[in-house]
Short mmCIF file of C-alpha atoms in Angstrom, two decimals:
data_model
loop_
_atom_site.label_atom_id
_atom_site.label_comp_id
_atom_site.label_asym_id
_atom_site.label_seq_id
_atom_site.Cartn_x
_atom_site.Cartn_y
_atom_site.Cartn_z
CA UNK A 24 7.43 -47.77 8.38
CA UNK A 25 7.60 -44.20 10.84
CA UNK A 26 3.78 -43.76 10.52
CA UNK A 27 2.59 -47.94 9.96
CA UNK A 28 4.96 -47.85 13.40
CA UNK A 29 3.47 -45.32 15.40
CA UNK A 30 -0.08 -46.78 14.67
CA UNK A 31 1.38 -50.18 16.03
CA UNK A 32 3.20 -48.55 19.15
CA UNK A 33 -0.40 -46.95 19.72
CA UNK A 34 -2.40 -49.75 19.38
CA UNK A 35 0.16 -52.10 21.64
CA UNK A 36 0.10 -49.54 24.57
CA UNK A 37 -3.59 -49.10 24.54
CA UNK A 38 -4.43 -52.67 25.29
CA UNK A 39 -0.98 -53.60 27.14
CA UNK A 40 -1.33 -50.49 29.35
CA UNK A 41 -4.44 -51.39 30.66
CA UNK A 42 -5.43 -52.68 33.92
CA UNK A 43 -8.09 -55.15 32.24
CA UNK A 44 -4.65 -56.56 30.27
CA UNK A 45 -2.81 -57.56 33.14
CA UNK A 46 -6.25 -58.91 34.90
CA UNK A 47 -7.46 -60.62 32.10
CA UNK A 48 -3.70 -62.25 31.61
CA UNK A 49 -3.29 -63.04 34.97
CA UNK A 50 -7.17 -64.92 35.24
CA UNK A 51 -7.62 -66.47 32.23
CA UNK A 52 -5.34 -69.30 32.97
CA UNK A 53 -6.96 -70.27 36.11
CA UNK A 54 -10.64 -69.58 34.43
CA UNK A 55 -9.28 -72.57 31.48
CA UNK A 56 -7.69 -74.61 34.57
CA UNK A 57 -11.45 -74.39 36.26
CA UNK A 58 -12.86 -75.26 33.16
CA UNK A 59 -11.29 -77.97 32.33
CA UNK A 60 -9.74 -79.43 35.80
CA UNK A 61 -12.13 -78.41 38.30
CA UNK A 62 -15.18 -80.60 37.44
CA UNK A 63 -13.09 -83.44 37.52
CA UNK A 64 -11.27 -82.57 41.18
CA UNK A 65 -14.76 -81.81 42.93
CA UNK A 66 -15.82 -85.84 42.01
CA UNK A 67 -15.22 -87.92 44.74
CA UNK A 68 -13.43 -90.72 43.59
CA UNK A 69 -13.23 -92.82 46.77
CA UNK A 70 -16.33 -93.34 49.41
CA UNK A 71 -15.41 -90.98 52.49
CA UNK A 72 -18.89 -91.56 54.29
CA UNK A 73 -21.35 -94.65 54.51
CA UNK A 74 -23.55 -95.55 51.85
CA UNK A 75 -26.86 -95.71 53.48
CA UNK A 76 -29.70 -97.21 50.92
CA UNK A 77 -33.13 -99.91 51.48
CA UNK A 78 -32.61 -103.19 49.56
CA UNK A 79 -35.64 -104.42 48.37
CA UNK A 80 -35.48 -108.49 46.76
CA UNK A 81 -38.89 -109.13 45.13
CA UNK A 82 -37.57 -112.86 45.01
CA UNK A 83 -34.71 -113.54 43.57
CA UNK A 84 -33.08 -116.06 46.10
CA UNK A 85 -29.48 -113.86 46.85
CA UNK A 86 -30.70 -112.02 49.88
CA UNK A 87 -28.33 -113.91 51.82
CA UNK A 88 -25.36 -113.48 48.82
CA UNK A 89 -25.90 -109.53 49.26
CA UNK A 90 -25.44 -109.64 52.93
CA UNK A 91 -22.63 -111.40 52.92
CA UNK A 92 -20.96 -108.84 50.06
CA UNK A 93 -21.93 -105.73 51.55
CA UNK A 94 -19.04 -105.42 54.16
CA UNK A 95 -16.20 -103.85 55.01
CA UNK A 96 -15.38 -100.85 56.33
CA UNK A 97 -13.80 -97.34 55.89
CA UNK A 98 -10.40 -95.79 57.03
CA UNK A 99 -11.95 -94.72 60.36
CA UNK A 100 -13.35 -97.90 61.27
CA UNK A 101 -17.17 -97.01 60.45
CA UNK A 102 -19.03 -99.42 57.83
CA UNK A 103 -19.41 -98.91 54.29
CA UNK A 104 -22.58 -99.92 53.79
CA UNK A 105 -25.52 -99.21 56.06
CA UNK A 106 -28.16 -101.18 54.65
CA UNK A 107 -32.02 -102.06 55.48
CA UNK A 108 -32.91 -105.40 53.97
CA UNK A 109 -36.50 -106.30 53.07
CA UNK A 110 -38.13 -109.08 50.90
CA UNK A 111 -41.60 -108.70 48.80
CA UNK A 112 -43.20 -110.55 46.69
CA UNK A 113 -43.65 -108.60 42.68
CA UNK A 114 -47.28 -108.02 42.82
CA UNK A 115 -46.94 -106.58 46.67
CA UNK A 116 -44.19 -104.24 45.33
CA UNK A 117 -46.15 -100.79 44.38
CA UNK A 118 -48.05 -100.43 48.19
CA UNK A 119 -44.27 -100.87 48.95
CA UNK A 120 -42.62 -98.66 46.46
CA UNK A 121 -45.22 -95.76 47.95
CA UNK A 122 -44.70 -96.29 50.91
CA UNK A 123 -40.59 -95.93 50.02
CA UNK A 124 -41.11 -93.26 47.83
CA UNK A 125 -42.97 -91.19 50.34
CA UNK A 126 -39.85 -91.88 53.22
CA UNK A 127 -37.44 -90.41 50.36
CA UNK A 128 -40.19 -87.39 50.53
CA UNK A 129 -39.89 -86.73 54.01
CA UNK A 130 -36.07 -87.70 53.75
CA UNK A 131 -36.51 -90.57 56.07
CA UNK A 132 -34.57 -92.38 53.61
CA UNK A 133 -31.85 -91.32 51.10
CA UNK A 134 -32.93 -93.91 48.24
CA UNK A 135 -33.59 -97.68 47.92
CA UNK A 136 -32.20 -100.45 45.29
CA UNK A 137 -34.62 -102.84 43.67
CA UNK A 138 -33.28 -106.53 43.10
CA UNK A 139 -36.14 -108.24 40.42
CA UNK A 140 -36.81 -111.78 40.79
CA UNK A 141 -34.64 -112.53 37.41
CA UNK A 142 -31.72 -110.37 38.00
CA UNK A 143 -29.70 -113.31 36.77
CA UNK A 144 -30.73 -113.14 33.61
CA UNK A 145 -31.28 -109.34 33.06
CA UNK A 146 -28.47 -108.66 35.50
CA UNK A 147 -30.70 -105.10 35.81
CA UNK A 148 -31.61 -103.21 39.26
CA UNK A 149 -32.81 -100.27 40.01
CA UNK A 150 -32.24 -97.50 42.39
CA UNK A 151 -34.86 -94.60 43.31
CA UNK A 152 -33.57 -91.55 44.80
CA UNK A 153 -33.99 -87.67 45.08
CA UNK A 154 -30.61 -87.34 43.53
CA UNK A 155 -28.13 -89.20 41.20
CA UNK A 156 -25.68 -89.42 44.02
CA UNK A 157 -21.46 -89.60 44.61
CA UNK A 158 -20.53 -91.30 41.83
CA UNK A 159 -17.79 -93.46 44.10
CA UNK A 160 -20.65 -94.73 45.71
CA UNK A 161 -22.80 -95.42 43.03
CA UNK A 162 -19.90 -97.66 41.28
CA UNK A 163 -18.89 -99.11 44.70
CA UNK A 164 -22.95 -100.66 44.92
CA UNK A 165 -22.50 -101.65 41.50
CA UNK A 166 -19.20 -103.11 41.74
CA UNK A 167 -20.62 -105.53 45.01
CA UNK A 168 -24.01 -106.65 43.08
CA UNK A 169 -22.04 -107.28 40.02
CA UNK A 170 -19.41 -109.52 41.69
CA UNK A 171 -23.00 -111.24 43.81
CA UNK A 172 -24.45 -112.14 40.18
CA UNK A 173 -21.40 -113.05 38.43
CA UNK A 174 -20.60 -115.61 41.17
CA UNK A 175 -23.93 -117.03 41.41
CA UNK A 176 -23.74 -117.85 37.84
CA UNK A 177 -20.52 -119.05 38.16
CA UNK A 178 -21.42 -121.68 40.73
CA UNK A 179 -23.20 -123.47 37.91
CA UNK A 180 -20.05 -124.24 36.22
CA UNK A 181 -18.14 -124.90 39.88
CA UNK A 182 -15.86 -122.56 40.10
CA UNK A 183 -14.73 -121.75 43.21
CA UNK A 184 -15.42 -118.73 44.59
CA UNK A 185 -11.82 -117.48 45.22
CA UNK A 186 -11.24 -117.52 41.61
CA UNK A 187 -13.87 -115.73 40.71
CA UNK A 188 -12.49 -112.16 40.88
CA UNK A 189 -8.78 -113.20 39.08
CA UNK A 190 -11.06 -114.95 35.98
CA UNK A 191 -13.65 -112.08 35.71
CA UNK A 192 -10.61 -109.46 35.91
CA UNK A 193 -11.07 -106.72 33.12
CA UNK A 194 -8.05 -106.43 30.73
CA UNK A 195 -6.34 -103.07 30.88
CA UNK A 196 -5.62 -102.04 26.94
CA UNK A 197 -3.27 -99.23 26.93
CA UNK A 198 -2.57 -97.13 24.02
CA UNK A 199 0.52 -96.32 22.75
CA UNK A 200 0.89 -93.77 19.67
CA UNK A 201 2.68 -94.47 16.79
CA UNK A 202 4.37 -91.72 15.13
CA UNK A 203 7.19 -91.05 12.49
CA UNK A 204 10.01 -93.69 11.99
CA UNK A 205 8.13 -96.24 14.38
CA UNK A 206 8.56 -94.25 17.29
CA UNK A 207 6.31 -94.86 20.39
CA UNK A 208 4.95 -92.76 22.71
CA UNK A 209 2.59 -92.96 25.55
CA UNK A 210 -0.79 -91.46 24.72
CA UNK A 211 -3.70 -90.47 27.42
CA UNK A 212 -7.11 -89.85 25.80
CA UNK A 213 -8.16 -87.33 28.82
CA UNK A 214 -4.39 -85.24 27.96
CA UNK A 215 -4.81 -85.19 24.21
CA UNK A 216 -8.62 -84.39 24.42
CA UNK A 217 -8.53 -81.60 26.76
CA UNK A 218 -5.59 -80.43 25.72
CA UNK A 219 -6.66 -80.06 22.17
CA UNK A 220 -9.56 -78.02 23.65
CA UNK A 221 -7.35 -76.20 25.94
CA UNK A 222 -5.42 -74.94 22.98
CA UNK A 223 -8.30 -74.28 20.81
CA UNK A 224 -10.01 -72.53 23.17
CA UNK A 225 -6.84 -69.75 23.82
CA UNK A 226 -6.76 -69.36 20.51
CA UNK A 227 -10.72 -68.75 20.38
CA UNK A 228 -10.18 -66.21 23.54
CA UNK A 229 -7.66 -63.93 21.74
CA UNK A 230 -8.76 -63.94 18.52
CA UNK A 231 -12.40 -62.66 19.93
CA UNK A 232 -10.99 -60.98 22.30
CA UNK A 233 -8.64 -58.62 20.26
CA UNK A 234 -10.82 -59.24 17.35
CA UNK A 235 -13.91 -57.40 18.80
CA UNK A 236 -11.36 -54.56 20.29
CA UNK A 237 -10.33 -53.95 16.82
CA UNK A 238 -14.25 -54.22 15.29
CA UNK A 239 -15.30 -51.83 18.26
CA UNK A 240 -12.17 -49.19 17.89
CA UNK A 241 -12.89 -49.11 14.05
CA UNK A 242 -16.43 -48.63 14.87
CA UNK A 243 -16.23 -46.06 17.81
CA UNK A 244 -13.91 -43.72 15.74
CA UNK A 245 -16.07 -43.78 12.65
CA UNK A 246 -19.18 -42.41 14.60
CA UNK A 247 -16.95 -40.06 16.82
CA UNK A 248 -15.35 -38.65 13.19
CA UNK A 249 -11.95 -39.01 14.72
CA UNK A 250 -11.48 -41.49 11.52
CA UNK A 251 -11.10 -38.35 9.82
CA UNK A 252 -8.25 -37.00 11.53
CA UNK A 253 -6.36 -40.18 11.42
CA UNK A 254 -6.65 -40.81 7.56
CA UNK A 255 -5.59 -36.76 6.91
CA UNK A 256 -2.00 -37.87 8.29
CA UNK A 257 -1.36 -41.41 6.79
CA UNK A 258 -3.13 -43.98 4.89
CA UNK A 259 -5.81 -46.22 5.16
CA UNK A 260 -3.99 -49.45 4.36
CA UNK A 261 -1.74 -48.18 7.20
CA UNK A 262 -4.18 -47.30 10.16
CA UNK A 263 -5.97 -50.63 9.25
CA UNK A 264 -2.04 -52.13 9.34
CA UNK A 265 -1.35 -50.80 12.25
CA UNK A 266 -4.10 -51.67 14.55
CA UNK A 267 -3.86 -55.52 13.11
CA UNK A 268 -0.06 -55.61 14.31
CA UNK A 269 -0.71 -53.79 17.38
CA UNK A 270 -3.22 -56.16 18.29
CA UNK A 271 -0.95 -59.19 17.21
CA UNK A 272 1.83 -57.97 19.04
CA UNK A 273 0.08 -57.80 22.36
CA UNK A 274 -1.91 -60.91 21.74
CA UNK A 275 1.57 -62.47 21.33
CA UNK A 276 2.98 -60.60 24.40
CA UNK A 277 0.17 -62.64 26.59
CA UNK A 278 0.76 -65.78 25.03
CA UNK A 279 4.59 -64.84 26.61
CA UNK A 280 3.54 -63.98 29.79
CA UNK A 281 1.39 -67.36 30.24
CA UNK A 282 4.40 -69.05 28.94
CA UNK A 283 6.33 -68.22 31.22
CA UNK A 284 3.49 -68.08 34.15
CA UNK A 285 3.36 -71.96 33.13
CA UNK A 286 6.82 -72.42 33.30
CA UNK A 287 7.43 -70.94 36.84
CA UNK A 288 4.17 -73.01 38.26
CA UNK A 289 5.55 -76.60 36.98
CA UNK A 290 9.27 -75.80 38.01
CA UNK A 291 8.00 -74.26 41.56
CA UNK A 292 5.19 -77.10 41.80
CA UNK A 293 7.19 -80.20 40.05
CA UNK A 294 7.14 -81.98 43.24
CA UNK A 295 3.71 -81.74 44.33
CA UNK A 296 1.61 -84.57 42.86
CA UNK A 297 -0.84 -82.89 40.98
CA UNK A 298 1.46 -80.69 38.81
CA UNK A 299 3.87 -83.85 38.48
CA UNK A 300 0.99 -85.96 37.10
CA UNK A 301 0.35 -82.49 34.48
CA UNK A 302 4.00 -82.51 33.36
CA UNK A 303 4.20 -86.50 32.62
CA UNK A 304 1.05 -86.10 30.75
CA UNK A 305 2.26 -82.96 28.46
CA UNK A 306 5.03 -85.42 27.71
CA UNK A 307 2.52 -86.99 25.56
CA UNK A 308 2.46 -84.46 23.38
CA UNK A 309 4.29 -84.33 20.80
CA UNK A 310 6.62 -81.89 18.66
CA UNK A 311 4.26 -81.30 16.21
CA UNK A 312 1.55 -80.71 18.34
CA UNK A 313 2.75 -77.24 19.96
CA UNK A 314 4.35 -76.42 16.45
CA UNK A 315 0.87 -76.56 14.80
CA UNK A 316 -0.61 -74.38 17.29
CA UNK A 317 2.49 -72.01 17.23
CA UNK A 318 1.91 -71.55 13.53
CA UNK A 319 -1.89 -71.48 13.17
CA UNK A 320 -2.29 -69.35 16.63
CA UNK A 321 -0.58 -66.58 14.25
CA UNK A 322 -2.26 -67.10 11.20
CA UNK A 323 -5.36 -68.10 12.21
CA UNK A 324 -5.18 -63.87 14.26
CA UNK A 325 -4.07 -62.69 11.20
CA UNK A 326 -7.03 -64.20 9.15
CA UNK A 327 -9.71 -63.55 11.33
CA UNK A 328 -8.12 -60.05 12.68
CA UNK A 329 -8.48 -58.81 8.70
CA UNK A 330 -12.39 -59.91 8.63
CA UNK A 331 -12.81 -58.12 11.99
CA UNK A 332 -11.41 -55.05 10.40
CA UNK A 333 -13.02 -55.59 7.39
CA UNK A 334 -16.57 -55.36 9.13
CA UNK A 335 -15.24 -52.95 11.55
CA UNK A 336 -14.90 -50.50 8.45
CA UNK A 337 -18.88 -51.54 7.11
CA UNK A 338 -20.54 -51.55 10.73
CA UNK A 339 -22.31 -48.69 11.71
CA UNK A 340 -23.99 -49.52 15.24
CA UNK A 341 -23.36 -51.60 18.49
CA UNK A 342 -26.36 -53.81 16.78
CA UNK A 343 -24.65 -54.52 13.83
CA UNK A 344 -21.39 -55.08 16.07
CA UNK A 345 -23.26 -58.42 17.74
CA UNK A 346 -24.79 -59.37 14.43
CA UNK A 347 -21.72 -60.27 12.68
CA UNK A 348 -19.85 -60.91 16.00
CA UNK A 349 -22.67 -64.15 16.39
CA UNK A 350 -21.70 -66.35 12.57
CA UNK A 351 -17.39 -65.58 13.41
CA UNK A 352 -18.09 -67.23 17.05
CA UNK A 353 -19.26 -70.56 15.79
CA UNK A 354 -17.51 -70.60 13.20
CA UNK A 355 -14.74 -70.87 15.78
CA UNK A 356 -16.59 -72.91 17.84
CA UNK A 357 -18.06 -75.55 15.54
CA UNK A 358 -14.65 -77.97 15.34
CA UNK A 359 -15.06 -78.24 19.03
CA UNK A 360 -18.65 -79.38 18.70
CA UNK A 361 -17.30 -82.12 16.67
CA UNK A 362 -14.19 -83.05 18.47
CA UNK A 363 -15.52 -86.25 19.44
CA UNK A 364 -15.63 -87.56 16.04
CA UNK A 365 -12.10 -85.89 14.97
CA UNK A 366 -10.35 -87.63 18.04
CA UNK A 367 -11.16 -91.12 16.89
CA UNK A 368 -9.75 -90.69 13.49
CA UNK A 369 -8.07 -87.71 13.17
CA UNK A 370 -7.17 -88.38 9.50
CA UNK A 371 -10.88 -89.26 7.80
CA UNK A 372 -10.83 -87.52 4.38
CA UNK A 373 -13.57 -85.12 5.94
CA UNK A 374 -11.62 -84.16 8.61
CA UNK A 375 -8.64 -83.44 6.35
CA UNK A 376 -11.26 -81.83 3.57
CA UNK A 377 -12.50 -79.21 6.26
CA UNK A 378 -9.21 -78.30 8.21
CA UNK A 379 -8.28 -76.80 4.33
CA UNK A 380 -11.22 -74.58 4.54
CA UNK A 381 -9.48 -71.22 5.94
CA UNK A 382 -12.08 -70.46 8.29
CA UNK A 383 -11.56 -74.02 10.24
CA UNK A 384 -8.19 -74.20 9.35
CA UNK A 385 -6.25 -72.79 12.64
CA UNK A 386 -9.12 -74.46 14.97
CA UNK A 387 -9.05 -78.21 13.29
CA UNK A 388 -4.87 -78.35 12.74
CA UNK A 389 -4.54 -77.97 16.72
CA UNK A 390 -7.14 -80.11 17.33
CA UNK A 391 -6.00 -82.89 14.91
CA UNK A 392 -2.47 -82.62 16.24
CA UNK A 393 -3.32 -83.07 20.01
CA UNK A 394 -5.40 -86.35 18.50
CA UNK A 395 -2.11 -87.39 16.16
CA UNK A 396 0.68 -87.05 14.04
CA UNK A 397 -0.03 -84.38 11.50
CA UNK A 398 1.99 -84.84 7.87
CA UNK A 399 3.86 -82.12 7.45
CA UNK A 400 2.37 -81.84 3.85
CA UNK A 401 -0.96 -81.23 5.33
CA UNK A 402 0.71 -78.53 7.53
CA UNK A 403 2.47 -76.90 5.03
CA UNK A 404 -0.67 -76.96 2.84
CA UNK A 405 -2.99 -75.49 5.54
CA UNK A 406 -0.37 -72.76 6.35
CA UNK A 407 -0.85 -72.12 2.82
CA UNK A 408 -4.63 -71.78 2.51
CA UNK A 409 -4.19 -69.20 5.14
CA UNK A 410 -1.49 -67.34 3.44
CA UNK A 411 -3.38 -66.83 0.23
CA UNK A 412 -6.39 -66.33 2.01
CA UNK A 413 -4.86 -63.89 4.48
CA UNK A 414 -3.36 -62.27 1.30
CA UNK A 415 -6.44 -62.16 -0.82
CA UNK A 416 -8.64 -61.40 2.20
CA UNK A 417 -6.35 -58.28 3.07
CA UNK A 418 -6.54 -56.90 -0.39
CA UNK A 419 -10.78 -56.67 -0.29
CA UNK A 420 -10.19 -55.81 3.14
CA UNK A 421 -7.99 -52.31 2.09
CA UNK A 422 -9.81 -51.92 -0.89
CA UNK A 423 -13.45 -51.65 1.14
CA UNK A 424 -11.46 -50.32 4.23
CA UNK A 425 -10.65 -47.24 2.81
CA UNK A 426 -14.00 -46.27 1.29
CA UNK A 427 -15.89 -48.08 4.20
CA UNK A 428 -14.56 -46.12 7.30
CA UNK A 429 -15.54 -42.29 5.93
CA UNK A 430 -19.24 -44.02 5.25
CA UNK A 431 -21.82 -43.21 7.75
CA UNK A 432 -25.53 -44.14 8.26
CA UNK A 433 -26.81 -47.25 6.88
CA UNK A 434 -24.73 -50.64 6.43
CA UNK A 435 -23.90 -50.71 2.43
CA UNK A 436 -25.33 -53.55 0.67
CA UNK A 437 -23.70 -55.92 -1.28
CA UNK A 438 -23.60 -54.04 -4.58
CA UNK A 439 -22.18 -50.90 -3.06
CA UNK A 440 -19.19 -53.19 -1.50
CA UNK A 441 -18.76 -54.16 -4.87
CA UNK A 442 -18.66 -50.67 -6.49
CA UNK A 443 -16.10 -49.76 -3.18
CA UNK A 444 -14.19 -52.79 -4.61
CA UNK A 445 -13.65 -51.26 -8.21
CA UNK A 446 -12.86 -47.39 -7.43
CA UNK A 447 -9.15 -47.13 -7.93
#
C-alpha cells in the first residue's frame, strides 16, 4: 500500500491544492441553482404594470361582455387593462390588420387581440405582437375572455351569473406517493423532476470533470516520457490505482464540502421563504432516493474513471482526447434526454431493462428514484452490474494499461489491443 498510497496522496493534493478546486467547489452550486431556479424566478408571476393591447370584434356580439370584464385595478391604484376597443366587419379586417400591424412597426402599439365572429363555438382568438409577452399577462387576458365565453354560453341554460365561477371551478388533483408498507408521502412533480436532474447532473460534472483530468494527466505524461520514470519505481496497475483513488477521494471531498455548504445555507436561511419552501419540498424525497445516488455517485466514478484511464493509456493527441471524450458525454447525457418518459412510469420494463446496462446504470437509478420507490432488488442488482463490470472493466483496463502508456505515435487498432490483452 506505501507506493499505491503515495500515488493517491499525489493525485489528491494536485487537484485539492488548486485554486480552480476551491473555485470550481465554491461556483458550481450556484451555476446548478441558476440552472435550474433562475429561469423560473425571472417569470413574472403576477401583473406589476398595465396590460395595454387593441381589441378588435369582427362581430361576434360580446363587445359590451369584454368591457364590462376587463376591470380592476392594480396594488397602486392604476388599471389593469388599458384597452382600445374597435369593431369590423370580417371582410374589412386585412386593410385593418395592416394598418395594426404597421402601428406594432413603429411601436405605436404593443399588440392587438382578434375576437372572430364565432368565438363561441371555436372559443379561439388571436393576438399579434412583436413579442410573446409576460406570461402573467398573457394568462390574466386569457383568464377574462375565457370567463366572457363561458358565461355567455351559460346564459343559455340560465344560470346566473354569480355562479358561474364556483360551477366552472377547476378541481385541484394532488398527488400523493405511495411507497413501502402503504406509507404516504407528499410528492411535487417540479421537486422530483428537477431534483432528479439536479442529482444527475453532479454526478455528470464530476465524473467529466475528474474523468478528463485523469484522460489528460495519462496523456500529458506519456508524450512528456515522464511515464517512464513513474513505472521504473512501482507498477502499472498501481500508478493507474492510484490516480483513480486520488481522483475519487477528492471528488468525494467536494461532494463534503457542498454537503455541508447546503447544510449551513438551509439552517442560516430556514426562515426566509424561499429556502423554507426548498426544505419542505426535499421532504418529498425519500430515503431511497439520496441512498441510490450515494451508491451509484461512487460506482458509477469508479466505472467510468477506469474507461477514462483506459483511453487515457491508448490516446496519443489532444484530438484523440475530444474524440472519445464526445460518445462518454452522451452516454451520460442520454437518460436526461428521456427523463420525460421515465418520470411518468418510472418502472416500464424498458426503463428497468436499460438502468441494468452499466453505462446508464448510475444516471437512470437516480433518476428513477427521484420519480419513485426503487425495489431494493433492482438496487442491489444494478450495484451489481457495476461491480462486475467495474471488476471486469479494470482487468482489460491493467492489462492494456500497462502496455498502452510506454506506446507512442499512432492510436493502436483493435487487433493490437487484443495482442496487448494476451502478453502475460
Amino acid at each position: 500500500m506505501g507506493k499505491l498510497g503515495i500515488v493517491i496522496r499525489h493525485e489528491y493534493g494536485e487537484v485539492v491544492k488548486k485554486k480552480s478546486f476551491l473555485i470550481g467547489t465554491l461556483l458550481t452550486p450556484l451555476f446548478m441553482f441558476a440552472i435550474i431556479f433562475l429561469p423560473s424566478l425571472l417569470i413574472d408571476r403576477e401583473t406589476k404594470d398595465p396590460i395595454e393591447f387593441t381589441l378588435v370584434d369582427l362581430g361576434s356580439g360580446l363587445m359590451d361582455e369584454f368591457k364590462s370584464a376587463f376591470v380592476g385595478q392594480l396594488p397602486d391604484g392604476r388599471s389593469i387593462f388599458v384597452i382600445e376597443y374597435m369593431q369590423t366587419r370580417p371582410e374589412e379586417f386585412d386593410a385593418l390588420k395592416e394598418e395594426l400591424n404597421n402601428k406594432i412597426e413603429a411601436g405605436e402599439i404593443e399588440a392587438y387581440v382578434v375576437v372572430p365572429e364565432d368565438v363561441l363555438k371555436t372559443k379561439q382568438v388571436e393576438r399579434y405582437a412583436r413579442k410573446y409577452g409576460k406570461f402573467a399577462d398573457m394568462a390574466m387576458i386569457e383568464q377574462v375572455m375565457s370567463q366572457v365565453v363561458v358565461r355567455e354560453k351559460l346564459a343559455d341554460y340560465d344560470v346566473p351569473v354569480e355562479q358561474v365561477h364556483e360551477l366552472t371551478r377547476d378541481v385541484n388533483l394532488e398527488f400523493k406517493q405511495v411507497g413501502p408498507e402503504g406509507q404516504e408521502s407528499r410528492a411535487e412533480f417540479l421537486t422530483q423532476y428537477l431534483s432528479g436532474i439536479a442529482f444527475v447532473m453532479i454526478l455528470f460534472g464530476s465524473i467529466m470533470g475528474y474523468g478528463q483530468h485523469l484522460l489528460r494527466a495519462v496523456r500529458e505524461e506519456k508524450s512528456n516520457r515522464i511515464i517512464e520514470v513513474l513505472i521504473s519505481s512501482l507498477k502499472p496497475y498501481d500508478l493507474m490505482m492510484g490516480k483513480i483513488l486520488g481522483l475519487g477521494a477528492a471528488s468525494v471531498t467536494q461532494m463534503i464540502l457542498w454537503g455541508l455548504m447546503g447544510a449551513a445555507v438551509f439552517f442560516l436561511g430556514s426562515n426566509t421563504g424561499f429556502i423554507s419552501d426548498l426544505i419542505d419540498n426535499a421532504k418529498s424525497l425519500s430515503v431511497n432516493f439520496f441512498v441510490s445516488f450515494a451508491i451509484f455517485f461512487v460506482l458509477g466514478y469508479f466505472f467510468y474513471a477506469t474507461i477514462f484511464a483506459l483511453l487515457g493509456s491508448i490516446i496519443n493527441s489532444e484530438r484523440d482526447a475530444q474524440q472519445v471524450i464526445g460518445p462518454i458525454t452522451i452516454t451520460l447525457i442520454l437518460p436526461i434526454m428521456v427523463a420525460m418518459a421515465i418520470v411518468q412510469n418510472p418502472d416500464a420494463p424498458w426503463v428497468v431493462a436499460i438502468s441494468m446496462v452499466p453505462f446508464f446504470t448510475p444516471t437512470m437509478m437516480i433518476l428513477r428514484a427521484s420519480f419513485g420507490f426503487v425495489p431494493p432488488a433492482q438496487i442491489i442488482i444494478g450495484m451489481a452490474v457495476l461491480v462486475v463490470s467495474i471488476a471486469v472493466l479494470g482487468w482489460l483496463t491493467a492489462k492494456i494499461f500497462r502496455i498502452g502508456i510506454l506506446m507512442y505515435g499512432k492510436r493502436p487498432s483493435v487487433s493490437e489491443l487484443i495482442k496487448w490483452l494476451r502478453y502475460k
